[in-house]
Short mmCIF file of C-alpha atoms in Angstrom, two decimals:
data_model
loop_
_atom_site.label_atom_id
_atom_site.label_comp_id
_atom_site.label_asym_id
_atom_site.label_seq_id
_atom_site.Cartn_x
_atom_site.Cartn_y
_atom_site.Cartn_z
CA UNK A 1 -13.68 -8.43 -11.76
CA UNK A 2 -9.83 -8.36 -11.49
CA UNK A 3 -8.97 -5.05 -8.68
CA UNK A 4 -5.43 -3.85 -8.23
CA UNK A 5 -4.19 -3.61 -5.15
CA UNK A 6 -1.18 -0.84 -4.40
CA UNK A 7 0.30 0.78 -1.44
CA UNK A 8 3.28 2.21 0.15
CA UNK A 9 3.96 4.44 -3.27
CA UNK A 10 5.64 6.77 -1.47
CA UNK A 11 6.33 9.15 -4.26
CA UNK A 12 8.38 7.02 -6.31
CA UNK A 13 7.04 7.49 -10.26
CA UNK A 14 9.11 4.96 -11.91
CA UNK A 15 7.65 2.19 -9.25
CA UNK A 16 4.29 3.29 -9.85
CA UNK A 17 4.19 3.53 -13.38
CA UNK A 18 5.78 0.00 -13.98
CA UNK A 19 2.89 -1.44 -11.38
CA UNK A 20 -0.30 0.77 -13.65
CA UNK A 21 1.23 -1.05 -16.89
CA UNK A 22 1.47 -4.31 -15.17
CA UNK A 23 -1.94 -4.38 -13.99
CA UNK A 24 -3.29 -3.38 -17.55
CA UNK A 25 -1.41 -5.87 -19.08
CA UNK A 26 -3.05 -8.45 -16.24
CA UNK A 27 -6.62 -6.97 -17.48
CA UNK A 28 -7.09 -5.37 -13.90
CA UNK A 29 -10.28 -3.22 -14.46
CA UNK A 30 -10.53 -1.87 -11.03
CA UNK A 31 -8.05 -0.06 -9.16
CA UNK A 32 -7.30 0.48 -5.40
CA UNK A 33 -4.82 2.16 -3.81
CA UNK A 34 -3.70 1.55 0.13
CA UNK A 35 -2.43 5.04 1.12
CA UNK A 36 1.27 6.25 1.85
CA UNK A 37 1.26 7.77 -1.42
CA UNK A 38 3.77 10.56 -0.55
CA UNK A 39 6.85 10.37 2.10
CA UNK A 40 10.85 8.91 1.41
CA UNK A 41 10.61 9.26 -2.26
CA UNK A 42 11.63 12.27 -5.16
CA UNK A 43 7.60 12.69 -7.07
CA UNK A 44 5.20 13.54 -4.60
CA UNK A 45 3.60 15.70 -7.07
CA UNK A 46 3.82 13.14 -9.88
CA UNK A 47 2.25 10.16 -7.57
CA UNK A 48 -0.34 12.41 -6.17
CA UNK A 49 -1.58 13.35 -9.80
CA UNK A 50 -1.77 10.21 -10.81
CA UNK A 51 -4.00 9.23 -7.84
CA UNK A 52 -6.35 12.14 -8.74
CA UNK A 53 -6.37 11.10 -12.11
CA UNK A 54 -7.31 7.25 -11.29
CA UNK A 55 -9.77 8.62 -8.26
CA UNK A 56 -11.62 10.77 -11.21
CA UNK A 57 -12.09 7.46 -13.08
CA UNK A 58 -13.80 5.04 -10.25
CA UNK A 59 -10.65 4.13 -8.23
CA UNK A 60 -11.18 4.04 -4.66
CA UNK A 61 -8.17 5.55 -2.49
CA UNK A 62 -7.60 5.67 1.11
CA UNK A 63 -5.48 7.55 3.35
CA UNK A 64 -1.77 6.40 4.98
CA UNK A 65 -0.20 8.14 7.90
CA UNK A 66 2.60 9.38 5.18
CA UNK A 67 -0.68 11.05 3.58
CA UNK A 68 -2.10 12.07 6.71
CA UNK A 69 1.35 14.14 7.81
CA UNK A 70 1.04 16.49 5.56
CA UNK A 71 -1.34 17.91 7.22
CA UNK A 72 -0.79 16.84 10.92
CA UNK A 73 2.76 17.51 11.73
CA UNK A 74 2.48 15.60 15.29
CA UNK A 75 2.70 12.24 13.34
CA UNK A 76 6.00 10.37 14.98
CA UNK A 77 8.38 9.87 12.55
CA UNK A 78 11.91 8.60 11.80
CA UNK A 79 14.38 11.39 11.46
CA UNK A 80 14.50 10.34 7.91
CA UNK A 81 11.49 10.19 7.40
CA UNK A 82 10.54 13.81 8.97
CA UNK A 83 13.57 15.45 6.83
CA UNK A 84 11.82 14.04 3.76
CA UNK A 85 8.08 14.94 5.01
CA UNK A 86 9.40 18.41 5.58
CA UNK A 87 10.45 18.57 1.78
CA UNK A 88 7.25 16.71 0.44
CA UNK A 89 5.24 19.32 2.24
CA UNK A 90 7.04 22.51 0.17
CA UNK A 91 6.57 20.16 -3.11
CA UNK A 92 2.80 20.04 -3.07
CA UNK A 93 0.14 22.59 -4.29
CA UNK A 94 -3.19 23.26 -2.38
CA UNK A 95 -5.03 20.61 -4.74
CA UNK A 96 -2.56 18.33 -3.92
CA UNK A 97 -2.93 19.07 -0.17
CA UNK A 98 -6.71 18.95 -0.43
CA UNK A 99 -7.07 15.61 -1.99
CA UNK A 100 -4.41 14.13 0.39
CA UNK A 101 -6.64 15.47 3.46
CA UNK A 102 -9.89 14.23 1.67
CA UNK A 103 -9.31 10.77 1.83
CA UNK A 104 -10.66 8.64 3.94
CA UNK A 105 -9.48 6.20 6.28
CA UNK A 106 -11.66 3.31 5.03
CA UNK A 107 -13.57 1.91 2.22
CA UNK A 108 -16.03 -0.65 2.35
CA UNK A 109 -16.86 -2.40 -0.78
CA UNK A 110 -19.22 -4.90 -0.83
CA UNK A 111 -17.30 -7.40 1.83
CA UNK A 112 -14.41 -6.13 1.17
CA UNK A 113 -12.55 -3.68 3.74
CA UNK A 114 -9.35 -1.44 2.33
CA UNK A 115 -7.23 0.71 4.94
CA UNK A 116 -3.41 1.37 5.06
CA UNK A 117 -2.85 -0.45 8.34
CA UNK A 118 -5.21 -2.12 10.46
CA UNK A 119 -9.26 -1.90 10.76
CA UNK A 120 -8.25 -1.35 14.56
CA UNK A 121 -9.12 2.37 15.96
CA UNK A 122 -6.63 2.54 18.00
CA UNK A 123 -3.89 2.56 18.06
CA UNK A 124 -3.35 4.82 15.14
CA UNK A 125 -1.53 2.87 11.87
CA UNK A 126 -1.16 -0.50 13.85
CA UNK A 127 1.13 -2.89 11.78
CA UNK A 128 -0.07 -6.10 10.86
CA UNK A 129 3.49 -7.96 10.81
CA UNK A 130 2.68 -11.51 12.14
CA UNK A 131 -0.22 -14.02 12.94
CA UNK A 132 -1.51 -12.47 16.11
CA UNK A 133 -1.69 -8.90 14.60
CA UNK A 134 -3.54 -10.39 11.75
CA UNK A 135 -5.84 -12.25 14.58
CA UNK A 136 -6.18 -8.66 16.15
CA UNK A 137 -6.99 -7.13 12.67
CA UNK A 138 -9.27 -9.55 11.79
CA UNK A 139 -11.39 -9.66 15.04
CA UNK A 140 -11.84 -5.62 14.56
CA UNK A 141 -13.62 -5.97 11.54
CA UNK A 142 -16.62 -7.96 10.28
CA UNK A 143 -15.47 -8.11 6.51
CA UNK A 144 -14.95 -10.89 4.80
CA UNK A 145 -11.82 -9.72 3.25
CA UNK A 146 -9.58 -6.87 4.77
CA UNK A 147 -6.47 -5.50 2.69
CA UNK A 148 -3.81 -3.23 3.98
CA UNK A 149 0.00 -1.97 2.94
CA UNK A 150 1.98 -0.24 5.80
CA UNK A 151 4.59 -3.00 6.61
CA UNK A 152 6.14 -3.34 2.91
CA UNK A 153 6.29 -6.65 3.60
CA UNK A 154 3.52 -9.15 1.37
CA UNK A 155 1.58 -11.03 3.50
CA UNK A 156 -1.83 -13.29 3.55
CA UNK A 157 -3.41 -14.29 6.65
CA UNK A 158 -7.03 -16.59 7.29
CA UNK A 159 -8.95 -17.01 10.05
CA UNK A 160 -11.61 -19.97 10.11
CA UNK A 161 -14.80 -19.67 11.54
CA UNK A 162 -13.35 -21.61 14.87
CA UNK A 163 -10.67 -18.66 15.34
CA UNK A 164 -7.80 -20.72 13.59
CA UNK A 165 -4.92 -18.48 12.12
CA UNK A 166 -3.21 -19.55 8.50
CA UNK A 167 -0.27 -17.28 7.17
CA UNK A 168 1.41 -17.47 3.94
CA UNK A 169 3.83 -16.26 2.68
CA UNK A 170 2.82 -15.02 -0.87
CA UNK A 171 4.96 -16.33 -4.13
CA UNK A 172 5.08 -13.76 -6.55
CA UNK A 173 2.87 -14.63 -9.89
CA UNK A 174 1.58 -17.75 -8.03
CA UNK A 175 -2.75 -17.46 -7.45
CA UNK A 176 -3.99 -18.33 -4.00
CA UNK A 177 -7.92 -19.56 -2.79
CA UNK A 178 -9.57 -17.39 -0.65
CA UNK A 179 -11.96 -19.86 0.02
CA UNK A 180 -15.07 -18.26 1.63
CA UNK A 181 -15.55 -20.57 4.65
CA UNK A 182 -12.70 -18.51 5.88
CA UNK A 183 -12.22 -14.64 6.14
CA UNK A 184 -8.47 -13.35 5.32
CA UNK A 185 -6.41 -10.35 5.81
CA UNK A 186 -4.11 -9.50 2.77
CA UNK A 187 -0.80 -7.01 3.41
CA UNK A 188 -0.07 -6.13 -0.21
CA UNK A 189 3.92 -5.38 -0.57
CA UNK A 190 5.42 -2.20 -1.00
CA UNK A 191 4.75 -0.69 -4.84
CA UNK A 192 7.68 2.31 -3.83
CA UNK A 193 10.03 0.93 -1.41
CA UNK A 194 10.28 -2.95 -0.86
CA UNK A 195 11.43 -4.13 2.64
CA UNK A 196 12.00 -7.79 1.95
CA UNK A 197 15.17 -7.50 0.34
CA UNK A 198 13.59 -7.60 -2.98
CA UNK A 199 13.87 -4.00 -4.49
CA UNK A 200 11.28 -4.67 -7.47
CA UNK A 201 7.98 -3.15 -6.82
CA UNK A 202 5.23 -5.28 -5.17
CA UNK A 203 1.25 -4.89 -5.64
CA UNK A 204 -1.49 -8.04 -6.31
CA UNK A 205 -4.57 -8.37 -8.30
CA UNK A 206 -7.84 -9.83 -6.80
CA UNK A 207 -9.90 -11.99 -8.70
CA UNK A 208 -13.47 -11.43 -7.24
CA UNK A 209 -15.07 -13.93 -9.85
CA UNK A 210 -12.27 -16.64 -8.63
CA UNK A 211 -11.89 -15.97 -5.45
CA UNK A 212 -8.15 -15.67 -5.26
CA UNK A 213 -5.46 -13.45 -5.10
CA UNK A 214 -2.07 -13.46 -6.64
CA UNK A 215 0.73 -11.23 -5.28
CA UNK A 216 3.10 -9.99 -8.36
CA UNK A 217 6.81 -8.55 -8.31
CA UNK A 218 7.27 -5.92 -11.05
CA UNK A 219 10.74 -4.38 -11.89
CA UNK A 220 11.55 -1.00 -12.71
CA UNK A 221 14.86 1.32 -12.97
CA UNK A 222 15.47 1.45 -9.30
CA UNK A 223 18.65 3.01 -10.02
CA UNK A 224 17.01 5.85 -11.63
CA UNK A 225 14.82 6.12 -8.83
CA UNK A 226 17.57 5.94 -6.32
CA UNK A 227 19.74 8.78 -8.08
CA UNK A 228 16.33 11.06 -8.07
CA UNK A 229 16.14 11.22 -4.40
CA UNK A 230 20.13 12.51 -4.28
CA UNK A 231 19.09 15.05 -6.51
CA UNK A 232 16.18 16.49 -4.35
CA UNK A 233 18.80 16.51 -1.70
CA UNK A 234 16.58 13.79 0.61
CA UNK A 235 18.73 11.74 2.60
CA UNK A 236 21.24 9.25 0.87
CA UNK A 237 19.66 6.44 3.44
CA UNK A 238 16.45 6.52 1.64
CA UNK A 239 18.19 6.08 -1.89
CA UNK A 240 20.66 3.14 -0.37
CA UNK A 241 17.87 1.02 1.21
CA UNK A 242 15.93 1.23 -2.23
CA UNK A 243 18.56 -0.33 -4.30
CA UNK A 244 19.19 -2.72 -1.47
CA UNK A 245 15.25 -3.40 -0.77
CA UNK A 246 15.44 -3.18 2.85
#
């Protein structure tokens, strides 16, 4: 079974869309998505249908703290990042609102555990953005495999059965082992707004049958994308660090 990894959509279509085709053209038949599905970008409504529409047919969906502020308006913010929550929240209908709210916080598949940031309970949407977080991550959960989004930045981390740490750094199109001696901790990269100064979209595919994942880089008309979130009016920071992938 090949499964799709995606997170960190954050309302941008165009991103989306190019990351759906390139998974069907990889023969992904399973889809999962890694919350933050709404936040920064100009299509919350777009993004969330499609969600609801790939939920309806077997995906599995969980919730990110971008998700989980529509709802909660306590979640700490950037100023940016509020200004843009604030319009999300006027964009979105009460089905919208409802699935957003219904999703949960994990999903445990076989060995397999998918969450937005960290199996840790506390604190809330802990990043995993080096080695020891991973350890942390990794040591919260019994899975054999963990994936999570919330950085933006791709990742792979394995722990050995002594309490060894590995990182890599994934290279895009390029399959690696997840031998089973070890248990690993996958950050899938952005799909909506790359940090690593790459602005092309970022998900990976999962090869249960191989046992090994491959991280791909997908692009898509991030100009386009950029000039939508001047026309909602969001802040021009959010459409400058998307062209510049930061």
């Amino acid at each position: 079974m090949r499964i799709s990894l995606m997170a960190d959509i954050h309302a941008n279509r165009r991103a989306l869309d190019a990351c759906l085709a390139h998974a069907k053209a990889q023969g992904a038949t399973r889809s999962v998505f890694l919350g933050d599905y709404v936040g920064y970008g100009p299509e919350p409504h777009d993004v969330v249908e499609r969600i609801m529409e790939a939920t309806a047919r077997g995906a599995i969906a969980v919730a990110g703290n971008h998700d989980h502020a529509i709802a909660e308006s306590r979640e700490s913010m950037t100023s940016d990042a509020e200004i843009a929550m604030a319009w999300t929240r006027g964009q979105l209908g009460p089905n919208e609102r409802e699935f957003l709210a219904s999703l949960p916080m994990r999903f445990e598949d076989d060995t397999r555990l998918y969450v937005h940031a960290s199996p840790q309970t506390y604190p809330d949407w802990t990043y995993v953005n080096d080695g020891p977080a991973a350890k942390r991550a990794l040591e919260a959960s019994r899975a054999q495999t963990v994936f999570c989004g919330h950085t933006h930045l791709p990742a792979l981390h394995g722990i050995t059965a002594t309490g060894q740490l590995v990182s890599f750094q994934p290279v895009p199109s390029v399959p690696v082992p997840l031998p089973r001696h070890r248990r690993w901790l996958t950050v899938v990269g952005a799909v909506g707004q790359s940090r690593d100064g790459d602005p092309s979209a970022a998900y990976a595919i999962l090869d249960t049958d191989r046992a090994e994942i491959t991280h791909f880089r997908v692009p898509y008309d991030v100009e386009a994308a950029a000039l939508a979130i001047l026309r909602a009016g969001l802040p021009p920071s959010l459409a400058h660090r998307l062209t510049k992938g930061r």
